[in-house]
Amino acid sequence: MFRRGLAGVTTMTLLSYGGEYMAFTSVLTWLYNLTTARGVDPLQAYGFGFFVSAVYLLVSGVLAVPFGSLSDRFGRRPLAVVGCAAAGISILALPATALLT
């Protein structure tokens, strides 16, 4: 990647942020639809979405350094596998939200 120079690094960075943006936007859309379907006021649903966004950004910022250190120690691949497994488990758990009242 770095052999291609700045253009390769910029492309990979933009693709990474673009994927994160698409995933987070889909989660917020799902969250808004879930809360309004449950009878929550749309303004409160937007507020809840902003709260979730703020918590996500705060946790991402706080955990960036420790996970960077773990990546330096164990490598990127084991952390990526654990992250993919956690994402898969959370996606499989989404149908359980239908049981929430």
PDB file of N, CA and C in Angstrom:
ATOM      1  N   MET A   1       0.828  -1.189   0.000  1.00  0.00           N
ATOM      2  CA  MET A   1       0.000   0.000   0.000  1.00  0.00           C
ATOM      3  C   MET A   1       0.870   1.250   0.000  1.00  0.00           C
ATOM      4  N   PHE A   2       1.896   1.288   0.853  1.00  0.00           N
ATOM      5  CA  PHE A   2       2.712   2.487   0.949  1.00  0.00           C
ATOM      6  C   PHE A   2       3.657   2.633  -0.228  1.00  0.00           C
ATOM      7  N   ARG A   3       3.859   1.556  -0.980  1.00  0.00           N
ATOM      8  CA  ARG A   3       4.722   1.654  -2.152  1.00  0.00           C
ATOM      9  C   ARG A   3       4.066   2.484  -3.249  1.00  0.00           C
ATOM     10  N   ARG A   4       2.769   2.578  -3.203  1.00  0.00           N
ATOM     11  CA  ARG A   4       2.057   3.370  -4.209  1.00  0.00           C
ATOM     12  C   ARG A   4       2.095   4.849  -3.883  1.00  0.00           C
ATOM     13  N   GLY A   5       2.552   5.185  -2.713  1.00  0.00           N
ATOM     14  CA  GLY A   5       2.692   6.582  -2.347  1.00  0.00           C
ATOM     15  C   GLY A   5       1.439   7.158  -1.731  1.00  0.00           C
ATOM     16  N   LEU A   6       1.390   8.453  -1.768  1.00  0.00           N
ATOM     17  CA  LEU A   6       0.309   9.188  -1.123  1.00  0.00           C
ATOM     18  C   LEU A   6      -1.048   8.874  -1.746  1.00  0.00           C
ATOM     19  N   ALA A   7      -1.092   8.632  -3.038  1.00  0.00           N
ATOM     20  CA  ALA A   7      -2.371   8.340  -3.692  1.00  0.00           C
ATOM     21  C   ALA A   7      -2.975   7.042  -3.161  1.00  0.00           C
ATOM     22  N   GLY A   8      -2.163   6.024  -2.953  1.00  0.00           N
ATOM     23  CA  GLY A   8      -2.670   4.759  -2.423  1.00  0.00           C
ATOM     24  C   GLY A   8      -3.156   4.884  -0.996  1.00  0.00           C
ATOM     25  N   VAL A   9      -2.401   5.612  -0.177  1.00  0.00           N
ATOM     26  CA  VAL A   9      -2.797   5.807   1.217  1.00  0.00           C
ATOM     27  C   VAL A   9      -4.085   6.617   1.286  1.00  0.00           C
ATOM     28  N   THR A  10      -4.187   7.652   0.472  1.00  0.00           N
ATOM     29  CA  THR A  10      -5.392   8.481   0.457  1.00  0.00           C
ATOM     30  C   THR A  10      -6.602   7.666   0.008  1.00  0.00           C
ATOM     31  N   THR A  11      -6.427   6.848  -1.011  1.00  0.00           N
ATOM     32  CA  THR A  11      -7.527   6.017  -1.497  1.00  0.00           C
ATOM     33  C   THR A  11      -8.004   5.047  -0.422  1.00  0.00           C
ATOM     34  N   MET A  12      -7.075   4.374   0.240  1.00  0.00           N
ATOM     35  CA  MET A  12      -7.455   3.423   1.290  1.00  0.00           C
ATOM     36  C   MET A  12      -8.129   4.130   2.463  1.00  0.00           C
ATOM     37  N   THR A  13      -7.655   5.314   2.812  1.00  0.00           N
ATOM     38  CA  THR A  13      -8.262   6.070   3.905  1.00  0.00           C
ATOM     39  C   THR A  13      -9.681   6.477   3.556  1.00  0.00           C
ATOM     40  N   LEU A  14      -9.885   6.978   2.348  1.00  0.00           N
ATOM     41  CA  LEU A  14     -11.224   7.388   1.932  1.00  0.00           C
ATOM     42  C   LEU A  14     -12.174   6.196   1.849  1.00  0.00           C
ATOM     43  N   LEU A  15     -11.700   5.061   1.357  1.00  0.00           N
ATOM     44  CA  LEU A  15     -12.544   3.866   1.313  1.00  0.00           C
ATOM     45  C   LEU A  15     -12.910   3.398   2.718  1.00  0.00           C
ATOM     46  N   SER A  16     -11.960   3.472   3.622  1.00  0.00           N
ATOM     47  CA  SER A  16     -12.222   3.057   5.004  1.00  0.00           C
ATOM     48  C   SER A  16     -13.258   3.953   5.662  1.00  0.00           C
ATOM     49  N   TYR A  17     -13.068   5.257   5.559  1.00  0.00           N
ATOM     50  CA  TYR A  17     -14.031   6.182   6.156  1.00  0.00           C
ATOM     51  C   TYR A  17     -15.386   6.111   5.459  1.00  0.00           C
ATOM     52  N   GLY A  18     -15.382   5.879   4.160  1.00  0.00           N
ATOM     53  CA  GLY A  18     -16.644   5.748   3.438  1.00  0.00           C
ATOM     54  C   GLY A  18     -17.433   4.534   3.894  1.00  0.00           C
ATOM     55  N   GLY A  19     -16.749   3.417   4.104  1.00  0.00           N
ATOM     56  CA  GLY A  19     -17.421   2.220   4.602  1.00  0.00           C
ATOM     57  C   GLY A  19     -17.965   2.411   6.003  1.00  0.00           C
ATOM     58  N   GLU A  20     -17.189   3.081   6.849  1.00  0.00           N
ATOM     59  CA  GLU A  20     -17.663   3.348   8.208  1.00  0.00           C
ATOM     60  C   GLU A  20     -18.878   4.263   8.180  1.00  0.00           C
ATOM     61  N   TYR A  21     -18.850   5.263   7.309  1.00  0.00           N
ATOM     62  CA  TYR A  21     -19.974   6.194   7.195  1.00  0.00           C
ATOM     63  C   TYR A  21     -21.233   5.461   6.740  1.00  0.00           C
ATOM     64  N   MET A  22     -21.092   4.581   5.744  1.00  0.00           N
ATOM     65  CA  MET A  22     -22.258   3.846   5.246  1.00  0.00           C
ATOM     66  C   MET A  22     -22.828   2.923   6.324  1.00  0.00           C
ATOM     67  N   ALA A  23     -21.967   2.249   7.063  1.00  0.00           N
ATOM     68  CA  ALA A  23     -22.439   1.345   8.110  1.00  0.00           C
ATOM     69  C   ALA A  23     -23.134   2.120   9.222  1.00  0.00           C
ATOM     70  N   PHE A  24     -22.539   3.221   9.642  1.00  0.00           N
ATOM     71  CA  PHE A  24     -23.118   3.990  10.744  1.00  0.00           C
ATOM     72  C   PHE A  24     -24.430   4.636  10.321  1.00  0.00           C
ATOM     73  N   THR A  25     -24.515   5.096   9.075  1.00  0.00           N
ATOM     74  CA  THR A  25     -25.757   5.681   8.579  1.00  0.00           C
ATOM     75  C   THR A  25     -26.870   4.637   8.546  1.00  0.00           C
ATOM     76  N   SER A  26     -26.546   3.417   8.141  1.00  0.00           N
ATOM     77  CA  SER A  26     -27.578   2.379   8.117  1.00  0.00           C
ATOM     78  C   SER A  26     -28.040   2.031   9.525  1.00  0.00           C
ATOM     79  N   VAL A  27     -27.138   2.039  10.498  1.00  0.00           N
ATOM     80  CA  VAL A  27     -27.531   1.761  11.883  1.00  0.00           C
ATOM     81  C   VAL A  27     -28.433   2.868  12.405  1.00  0.00           C
ATOM     82  N   LEU A  28     -28.095   4.121  12.130  1.00  0.00           N
ATOM     83  CA  LEU A  28     -28.929   5.226  12.609  1.00  0.00           C
ATOM     84  C   LEU A  28     -30.300   5.220  11.943  1.00  0.00           C
ATOM     85  N   THR A  29     -30.360   4.867  10.665  1.00  0.00           N
ATOM     86  CA  THR A  29     -31.649   4.773   9.983  1.00  0.00           C
ATOM     87  C   THR A  29     -32.492   3.659  10.592  1.00  0.00           C
ATOM     88  N   TRP A  30     -31.874   2.512  10.837  1.00  0.00           N
ATOM     89  CA  TRP A  30     -32.583   1.404  11.474  1.00  0.00           C
ATOM     90  C   TRP A  30     -33.057   1.798  12.867  1.00  0.00           C
ATOM     91  N   LEU A  31     -32.215   2.503  13.617  1.00  0.00           N
ATOM     92  CA  LEU A  31     -32.575   2.912  14.971  1.00  0.00           C
ATOM     93  C   LEU A  31     -33.756   3.876  14.959  1.00  0.00           C
ATOM     94  N   TYR A  32     -33.749   4.823  14.016  1.00  0.00           N
ATOM     95  CA  TYR A  32     -34.858   5.774  13.911  1.00  0.00           C
ATOM     96  C   TYR A  32     -36.158   5.043  13.566  1.00  0.00           C
ATOM     97  N   ASN A  33     -36.097   4.140  12.600  1.00  0.00           N
ATOM     98  CA  ASN A  33     -37.302   3.388  12.213  1.00  0.00           C
ATOM     99  C   ASN A  33     -37.809   2.510  13.349  1.00  0.00           C
ATOM    100  N   LEU A  34     -36.894   1.903  14.096  1.00  0.00           N
ATOM    101  CA  LEU A  34     -37.298   1.063  15.221  1.00  0.00           C
ATOM    102  C   LEU A  34     -37.988   1.888  16.296  1.00  0.00           C
ATOM    103  N   THR A  35     -37.418   3.037  16.636  1.00  0.00           N
ATOM    104  CA  THR A  35     -38.002   3.840  17.713  1.00  0.00           C
ATOM    105  C   THR A  35     -39.335   4.449  17.298  1.00  0.00           C
ATOM    106  N   THR A  36     -39.462   4.922  16.070  1.00  0.00           N
ATOM    107  CA  THR A  36     -40.742   5.498  15.647  1.00  0.00           C
ATOM    108  C   THR A  36     -41.808   4.415  15.484  1.00  0.00           C
ATOM    109  N   ALA A  37     -41.418   3.206  15.080  1.00  0.00           N
ATOM    110  CA  ALA A  37     -42.387   2.110  14.980  1.00  0.00           C
ATOM    111  C   ALA A  37     -42.908   1.706  16.354  1.00  0.00           C
ATOM    112  N   ARG A  38     -42.129   1.958  17.364  1.00  0.00           N
ATOM    113  CA  ARG A  38     -42.542   1.649  18.741  1.00  0.00           C
ATOM    114  C   ARG A  38     -43.339   2.784  19.374  1.00  0.00           C
ATOM    115  N   GLY A  39     -43.643   3.830  18.598  1.00  0.00           N
ATOM    116  CA  GLY A  39     -44.474   4.915  19.098  1.00  0.00           C
ATOM    117  C   GLY A  39     -43.718   6.066  19.738  1.00  0.00           C
ATOM    118  N   VAL A  40     -42.413   6.118  19.555  1.00  0.00           N
ATOM    119  CA  VAL A  40     -41.628   7.215  20.112  1.00  0.00           C
ATOM    120  C   VAL A  40     -41.796   8.435  19.221  1.00  0.00           C
ATOM    121  N   ASP A  41     -41.869   9.603  19.833  1.00  0.00           N
ATOM    122  CA  ASP A  41     -41.969  10.859  19.097  1.00  0.00           C
ATOM    123  C   ASP A  41     -40.751  10.998  18.176  1.00  0.00           C
ATOM    124  N   PRO A  42     -40.947  11.410  16.908  1.00  0.00           N
ATOM    125  CA  PRO A  42     -39.810  11.530  15.990  1.00  0.00           C
ATOM    126  C   PRO A  42     -38.700  12.448  16.501  1.00  0.00           C
ATOM    127  N   LEU A  43     -39.060  13.510  17.207  1.00  0.00           N
ATOM    128  CA  LEU A  43     -38.030  14.405  17.742  1.00  0.00           C
ATOM    129  C   LEU A  43     -37.182  13.686  18.794  1.00  0.00           C
ATOM    130  N   GLN A  44     -37.818  12.881  19.625  1.00  0.00           N
ATOM    131  CA  GLN A  44     -37.068  12.094  20.605  1.00  0.00           C
ATOM    132  C   GLN A  44     -36.215  11.030  19.918  1.00  0.00           C
ATOM    133  N   ALA A  45     -36.716  10.481  18.822  1.00  0.00           N
ATOM    134  CA  ALA A  45     -35.942   9.486  18.078  1.00  0.00           C
ATOM    135  C   ALA A  45     -34.685  10.120  17.498  1.00  0.00           C
ATOM    136  N   TYR A  46     -34.803  11.347  16.964  1.00  0.00           N
ATOM    137  CA  TYR A  46     -33.622  12.056  16.472  1.00  0.00           C
ATOM    138  C   TYR A  46     -32.645  12.328  17.605  1.00  0.00           C
ATOM    139  N   GLY A  47     -33.171  12.743  18.750  1.00  0.00           N
ATOM    140  CA  GLY A  47     -32.308  12.992  19.904  1.00  0.00           C
ATOM    141  C   GLY A  47     -31.574  11.740  20.343  1.00  0.00           C
ATOM    142  N   PHE A  48     -32.269  10.612  20.322  1.00  0.00           N
ATOM    143  CA  PHE A  48     -31.634   9.350  20.677  1.00  0.00           C
ATOM    144  C   PHE A  48     -30.548   8.993  19.669  1.00  0.00           C
ATOM    145  N   GLY A  49     -30.803   9.276  18.389  1.00  0.00           N
ATOM    146  CA  GLY A  49     -29.790   9.033  17.363  1.00  0.00           C
ATOM    147  C   GLY A  49     -28.550   9.881  17.576  1.00  0.00           C
ATOM    148  N   PHE A  50     -28.744  11.147  17.944  1.00  0.00           N
ATOM    149  CA  PHE A  50     -27.596  12.009  18.232  1.00  0.00           C
ATOM    150  C   PHE A  50     -26.837  11.512  19.455  1.00  0.00           C
ATOM    151  N   PHE A  51     -27.570  11.020  20.463  1.00  0.00           N
ATOM    152  CA  PHE A  51     -26.927  10.473  21.654  1.00  0.00           C
ATOM    153  C   PHE A  51     -26.077   9.253  21.300  1.00  0.00           C
ATOM    154  N   VAL A  52     -26.629   8.367  20.477  1.00  0.00           N
ATOM    155  CA  VAL A  52     -25.882   7.178  20.054  1.00  0.00           C
ATOM    156  C   VAL A  52     -24.645   7.589  19.264  1.00  0.00           C
ATOM    157  N   SER A  53     -24.779   8.608  18.411  1.00  0.00           N
ATOM    158  CA  SER A  53     -23.631   9.102  17.646  1.00  0.00           C
ATOM    159  C   SER A  53     -22.548   9.633  18.567  1.00  0.00           C
ATOM    160  N   ALA A  54     -22.944  10.404  19.568  1.00  0.00           N
ATOM    161  CA  ALA A  54     -21.971  10.976  20.494  1.00  0.00           C
ATOM    162  C   ALA A  54     -21.250   9.886  21.284  1.00  0.00           C
ATOM    163  N   VAL A  55     -21.994   8.889  21.739  1.00  0.00           N
ATOM    164  CA  VAL A  55     -21.375   7.789  22.489  1.00  0.00           C
ATOM    165  C   VAL A  55     -20.415   7.014  21.592  1.00  0.00           C
ATOM    166  N   TYR A  56     -20.821   6.766  20.351  1.00  0.00           N
ATOM    167  CA  TYR A  56     -19.962   6.047  19.407  1.00  0.00           C
ATOM    168  C   TYR A  56     -18.652   6.802  19.184  1.00  0.00           C
ATOM    169  N   LEU A  57     -18.746   8.104  18.943  1.00  0.00           N
ATOM    170  CA  LEU A  57     -17.535   8.885  18.696  1.00  0.00           C
ATOM    171  C   LEU A  57     -16.645   8.949  19.933  1.00  0.00           C
ATOM    172  N   LEU A  58     -17.247   9.079  21.102  1.00  0.00           N
ATOM    173  CA  LEU A  58     -16.474   9.121  22.339  1.00  0.00           C
ATOM    174  C   LEU A  58     -15.750   7.794  22.577  1.00  0.00           C
ATOM    175  N   VAL A  59     -16.461   6.699  22.432  1.00  0.00           N
ATOM    176  CA  VAL A  59     -15.847   5.385  22.647  1.00  0.00           C
ATOM    177  C   VAL A  59     -14.771   5.118  21.596  1.00  0.00           C
ATOM    178  N   SER A  60     -15.021   5.507  20.353  1.00  0.00           N
ATOM    179  CA  SER A  60     -14.019   5.320  19.299  1.00  0.00           C
ATOM    180  C   SER A  60     -12.746   6.093  19.608  1.00  0.00           C
ATOM    181  N   GLY A  61     -12.914   7.330  20.052  1.00  0.00           N
ATOM    182  CA  GLY A  61     -11.744   8.140  20.380  1.00  0.00           C
ATOM    183  C   GLY A  61     -10.966   7.605  21.563  1.00  0.00           C
ATOM    184  N   VAL A  62     -11.666   7.136  22.575  1.00  0.00           N
ATOM    185  CA  VAL A  62     -10.999   6.629  23.776  1.00  0.00           C
ATOM    186  C   VAL A  62     -10.286   5.302  23.494  1.00  0.00           C
ATOM    187  N   LEU A  63     -10.891   4.444  22.689  1.00  0.00           N
ATOM    188  CA  LEU A  63     -10.318   3.119  22.446  1.00  0.00           C
ATOM    189  C   LEU A  63      -9.309   3.072  21.301  1.00  0.00           C
ATOM    190  N   ALA A  64      -9.126   4.175  20.581  1.00  0.00           N
ATOM    191  CA  ALA A  64      -8.211   4.164  19.440  1.00  0.00           C
ATOM    192  C   ALA A  64      -6.776   3.859  19.868  1.00  0.00           C
ATOM    193  N   VAL A  65      -6.319   4.497  20.926  1.00  0.00           N
ATOM    194  CA  VAL A  65      -4.932   4.298  21.362  1.00  0.00           C
ATOM    195  C   VAL A  65      -4.705   2.893  21.927  1.00  0.00           C
ATOM    196  N   PRO A  66      -5.564   2.402  22.835  1.00  0.00           N
ATOM    197  CA  PRO A  66      -5.318   1.038  23.325  1.00  0.00           C
ATOM    198  C   PRO A  66      -5.379  -0.026  22.227  1.00  0.00           C
ATOM    199  N   PHE A  67      -6.320   0.107  21.292  1.00  0.00           N
ATOM    200  CA  PHE A  67      -6.389  -0.880  20.225  1.00  0.00           C
ATOM    201  C   PHE A  67      -5.243  -0.721  19.236  1.00  0.00           C
ATOM    202  N   GLY A  68      -4.720   0.488  19.102  1.00  0.00           N
ATOM    203  CA  GLY A  68      -3.515   0.673  18.300  1.00  0.00           C
ATOM    204  C   GLY A  68      -2.328  -0.043  18.919  1.00  0.00           C
ATOM    205  N   SER A  69      -2.220   0.038  20.237  1.00  0.00           N
ATOM    206  CA  SER A  69      -1.145  -0.675  20.942  1.00  0.00           C
ATOM    207  C   SER A  69      -1.305  -2.186  20.809  1.00  0.00           C
ATOM    208  N   LEU A  70      -2.549  -2.666  20.928  1.00  0.00           N
ATOM    209  CA  LEU A  70      -2.789  -4.102  20.740  1.00  0.00           C
ATOM    210  C   LEU A  70      -2.446  -4.542  19.323  1.00  0.00           C
ATOM    211  N   SER A  71      -2.739  -3.686  18.358  1.00  0.00           N
ATOM    212  CA  SER A  71      -2.416  -3.996  16.969  1.00  0.00           C
ATOM    213  C   SER A  71      -0.905  -4.068  16.767  1.00  0.00           C
ATOM    214  N   ASP A  72      -0.169  -3.177  17.428  1.00  0.00           N
ATOM    215  CA  ASP A  72       1.288  -3.227  17.333  1.00  0.00           C
ATOM    216  C   ASP A  72       1.846  -4.494  17.981  1.00  0.00           C
ATOM    217  N   ARG A  73       1.205  -4.936  19.047  1.00  0.00           N
ATOM    218  CA  ARG A  73       1.708  -6.092  19.782  1.00  0.00           C
ATOM    219  C   ARG A  73       1.342  -7.420  19.120  1.00  0.00           C
ATOM    220  N   PHE A  74       0.084  -7.575  18.704  1.00  0.00           N
ATOM    221  CA  PHE A  74      -0.396  -8.858  18.186  1.00  0.00           C
ATOM    222  C   PHE A  74      -0.566  -8.883  16.671  1.00  0.00           C
ATOM    223  N   GLY A  75      -0.532  -7.741  16.032  1.00  0.00           N
ATOM    224  CA  GLY A  75      -0.747  -7.674  14.592  1.00  0.00           C
ATOM    225  C   GLY A  75      -2.177  -7.278  14.267  1.00  0.00           C
ATOM    226  N   ARG A  76      -2.380  -6.875  13.028  1.00  0.00           N
ATOM    227  CA  ARG A  76      -3.708  -6.412  12.618  1.00  0.00           C
ATOM    228  C   ARG A  76      -4.684  -7.550  12.400  1.00  0.00           C
ATOM    229  N   ARG A  77      -4.198  -8.660  11.882  1.00  0.00           N
ATOM    230  CA  ARG A  77      -5.098  -9.753  11.513  1.00  0.00           C
ATOM    231  C   ARG A  77      -5.873 -10.326  12.704  1.00  0.00           C
ATOM    232  N   PRO A  78      -5.241 -10.641  13.844  1.00  0.00           N
ATOM    233  CA  PRO A  78      -6.036 -11.167  14.967  1.00  0.00           C
ATOM    234  C   PRO A  78      -7.099 -10.181  15.449  1.00  0.00           C
ATOM    235  N   LEU A  79      -6.762  -8.912  15.481  1.00  0.00           N
ATOM    236  CA  LEU A  79      -7.754  -7.924  15.903  1.00  0.00           C
ATOM    237  C   LEU A  79      -8.871  -7.793  14.884  1.00  0.00           C
ATOM    238  N   ALA A  80      -8.543  -7.907  13.610  1.00  0.00           N
ATOM    239  CA  ALA A  80      -9.578  -7.843  12.580  1.00  0.00           C
ATOM    240  C   ALA A  80     -10.510  -9.050  12.677  1.00  0.00           C
ATOM    241  N   VAL A  81      -9.961 -10.221  12.972  1.00  0.00           N
ATOM    242  CA  VAL A  81     -10.789 -11.424  13.117  1.00  0.00           C
ATOM    243  C   VAL A  81     -11.723 -11.277  14.310  1.00  0.00           C
ATOM    244  N   VAL A  82     -11.197 -10.792  15.435  1.00  0.00           N
ATOM    245  CA  VAL A  82     -12.034 -10.590  16.623  1.00  0.00           C
ATOM    246  C   VAL A  82     -13.112  -9.547  16.339  1.00  0.00           C
ATOM    247  N   GLY A  83     -12.748  -8.475  15.648  1.00  0.00           N
ATOM    248  CA  GLY A  83     -13.726  -7.444  15.299  1.00  0.00           C
ATOM    249  C   GLY A  83     -14.814  -7.965  14.380  1.00  0.00           C
ATOM    250  N   CYS A  84     -14.434  -8.764  13.400  1.00  0.00           N
ATOM    251  CA  CYS A  84     -15.432  -9.347  12.495  1.00  0.00           C
ATOM    252  C   CYS A  84     -16.340 -10.321  13.234  1.00  0.00           C
ATOM    253  N   ALA A  85     -15.771 -11.088  14.158  1.00  0.00           N
ATOM    254  CA  ALA A  85     -16.593 -12.014  14.943  1.00  0.00           C
ATOM    255  C   ALA A  85     -17.582 -11.245  15.813  1.00  0.00           C
ATOM    256  N   ALA A  86     -17.120 -10.166  16.438  1.00  0.00           N
ATOM    257  CA  ALA A  86     -18.014  -9.357  17.272  1.00  0.00           C
ATOM    258  C   ALA A  86     -19.115  -8.723  16.429  1.00  0.00           C
ATOM    259  N   ALA A  87     -18.762  -8.248  15.235  1.00  0.00           N
ATOM    260  CA  ALA A  87     -19.770  -7.663  14.353  1.00  0.00           C
ATOM    261  C   ALA A  87     -20.778  -8.718  13.914  1.00  0.00           C
ATOM    262  N   GLY A  88     -20.303  -9.919  13.614  1.00  0.00           N
ATOM    263  CA  GLY A  88     -21.210 -10.996  13.226  1.00  0.00           C
ATOM    264  C   GLY A  88     -22.170 -11.379  14.333  1.00  0.00           C
ATOM    265  N   ILE A  89     -21.662 -11.447  15.556  1.00  0.00           N
ATOM    266  CA  ILE A  89     -22.527 -11.772  16.696  1.00  0.00           C
ATOM    267  C   ILE A  89     -23.570 -10.685  16.898  1.00  0.00           C
ATOM    268  N   SER A  90     -23.151  -9.428  16.775  1.00  0.00           N
ATOM    269  CA  SER A  90     -24.116  -8.340  16.968  1.00  0.00           C
ATOM    270  C   SER A  90     -25.168  -8.327  15.864  1.00  0.00           C
ATOM    271  N   ILE A  91     -24.789  -8.666  14.643  1.00  0.00           N
ATOM    272  CA  ILE A  91     -25.764  -8.722  13.551  1.00  0.00           C
ATOM    273  C   ILE A  91     -26.743  -9.874  13.770  1.00  0.00           C
ATOM    274  N   LEU A  92     -26.231 -11.002  14.250  1.00  0.00           N
ATOM    275  CA  LEU A  92     -27.119 -12.128  14.534  1.00  0.00           C
ATOM    276  C   LEU A  92     -28.049 -11.836  15.704  1.00  0.00           C
ATOM    277  N   ALA A  93     -27.650 -10.932  16.586  1.00  0.00           N
ATOM    278  CA  ALA A  93     -28.481 -10.585  17.739  1.00  0.00           C
ATOM    279  C   ALA A  93     -29.559  -9.556  17.391  1.00  0.00           C
ATOM    280  N   LEU A  94     -29.479  -8.928  16.229  1.00  0.00           N
ATOM    281  CA  LEU A  94     -30.459  -7.901  15.863  1.00  0.00           C
ATOM    282  C   LEU A  94     -31.903  -8.401  15.862  1.00  0.00           C
ATOM    283  N   PRO A  95     -32.193  -9.610  15.400  1.00  0.00           N
ATOM    284  CA  PRO A  95     -33.597 -10.053  15.454  1.00  0.00           C
ATOM    285  C   PRO A  95     -34.162 -10.104  16.869  1.00  0.00           C
ATOM    286  N   ALA A  96     -33.306 -10.196  17.862  1.00  0.00           N
ATOM    287  CA  ALA A  96     -33.791 -10.223  19.244  1.00  0.00           C
ATOM    288  C   ALA A  96     -34.409  -8.891  19.650  1.00  0.00           C
ATOM    289  N   THR A  97     -34.134  -7.824  18.895  1.00  0.00           N
ATOM    290  CA  THR A  97     -34.725  -6.527  19.229  1.00  0.00           C
ATOM    291  C   THR A  97     -36.233  -6.531  19.007  1.00  0.00           C
ATOM    292  N   ALA A  98     -36.728  -7.480  18.226  1.00  0.00           N
ATOM    293  CA  ALA A  98     -38.178  -7.578  18.042  1.00  0.00           C
ATOM    294  C   ALA A  98     -38.866  -7.993  19.334  1.00  0.00           C
ATOM    295  N   LEU A  99     -38.114  -8.583  20.245  1.00  0.00           N
ATOM    296  CA  LEU A  99     -38.681  -9.009  21.522  1.00  0.00           C
ATOM    297  C   LEU A  99     -38.743  -7.875  22.538  1.00  0.00           C
ATOM    298  N   LEU A 100     -38.068  -6.757  22.228  1.00  0.00           N
ATOM    299  CA  LEU A 100     -38.076  -5.624  23.154  1.00  0.00           C
ATOM    300  C   LEU A 100     -39.449  -4.966  23.165  1.00  0.00           C
ATOM    301  N   THR A 101     -39.851  -4.497  24.312  1.00  0.00           N
ATOM    302  CA  THR A 101     -41.154  -3.821  24.385  1.00  0.00           C
ATOM    303  C   THR A 101     -40.968  -2.373  24.731  1.00  0.00           C
TER     304      THR A 101
END
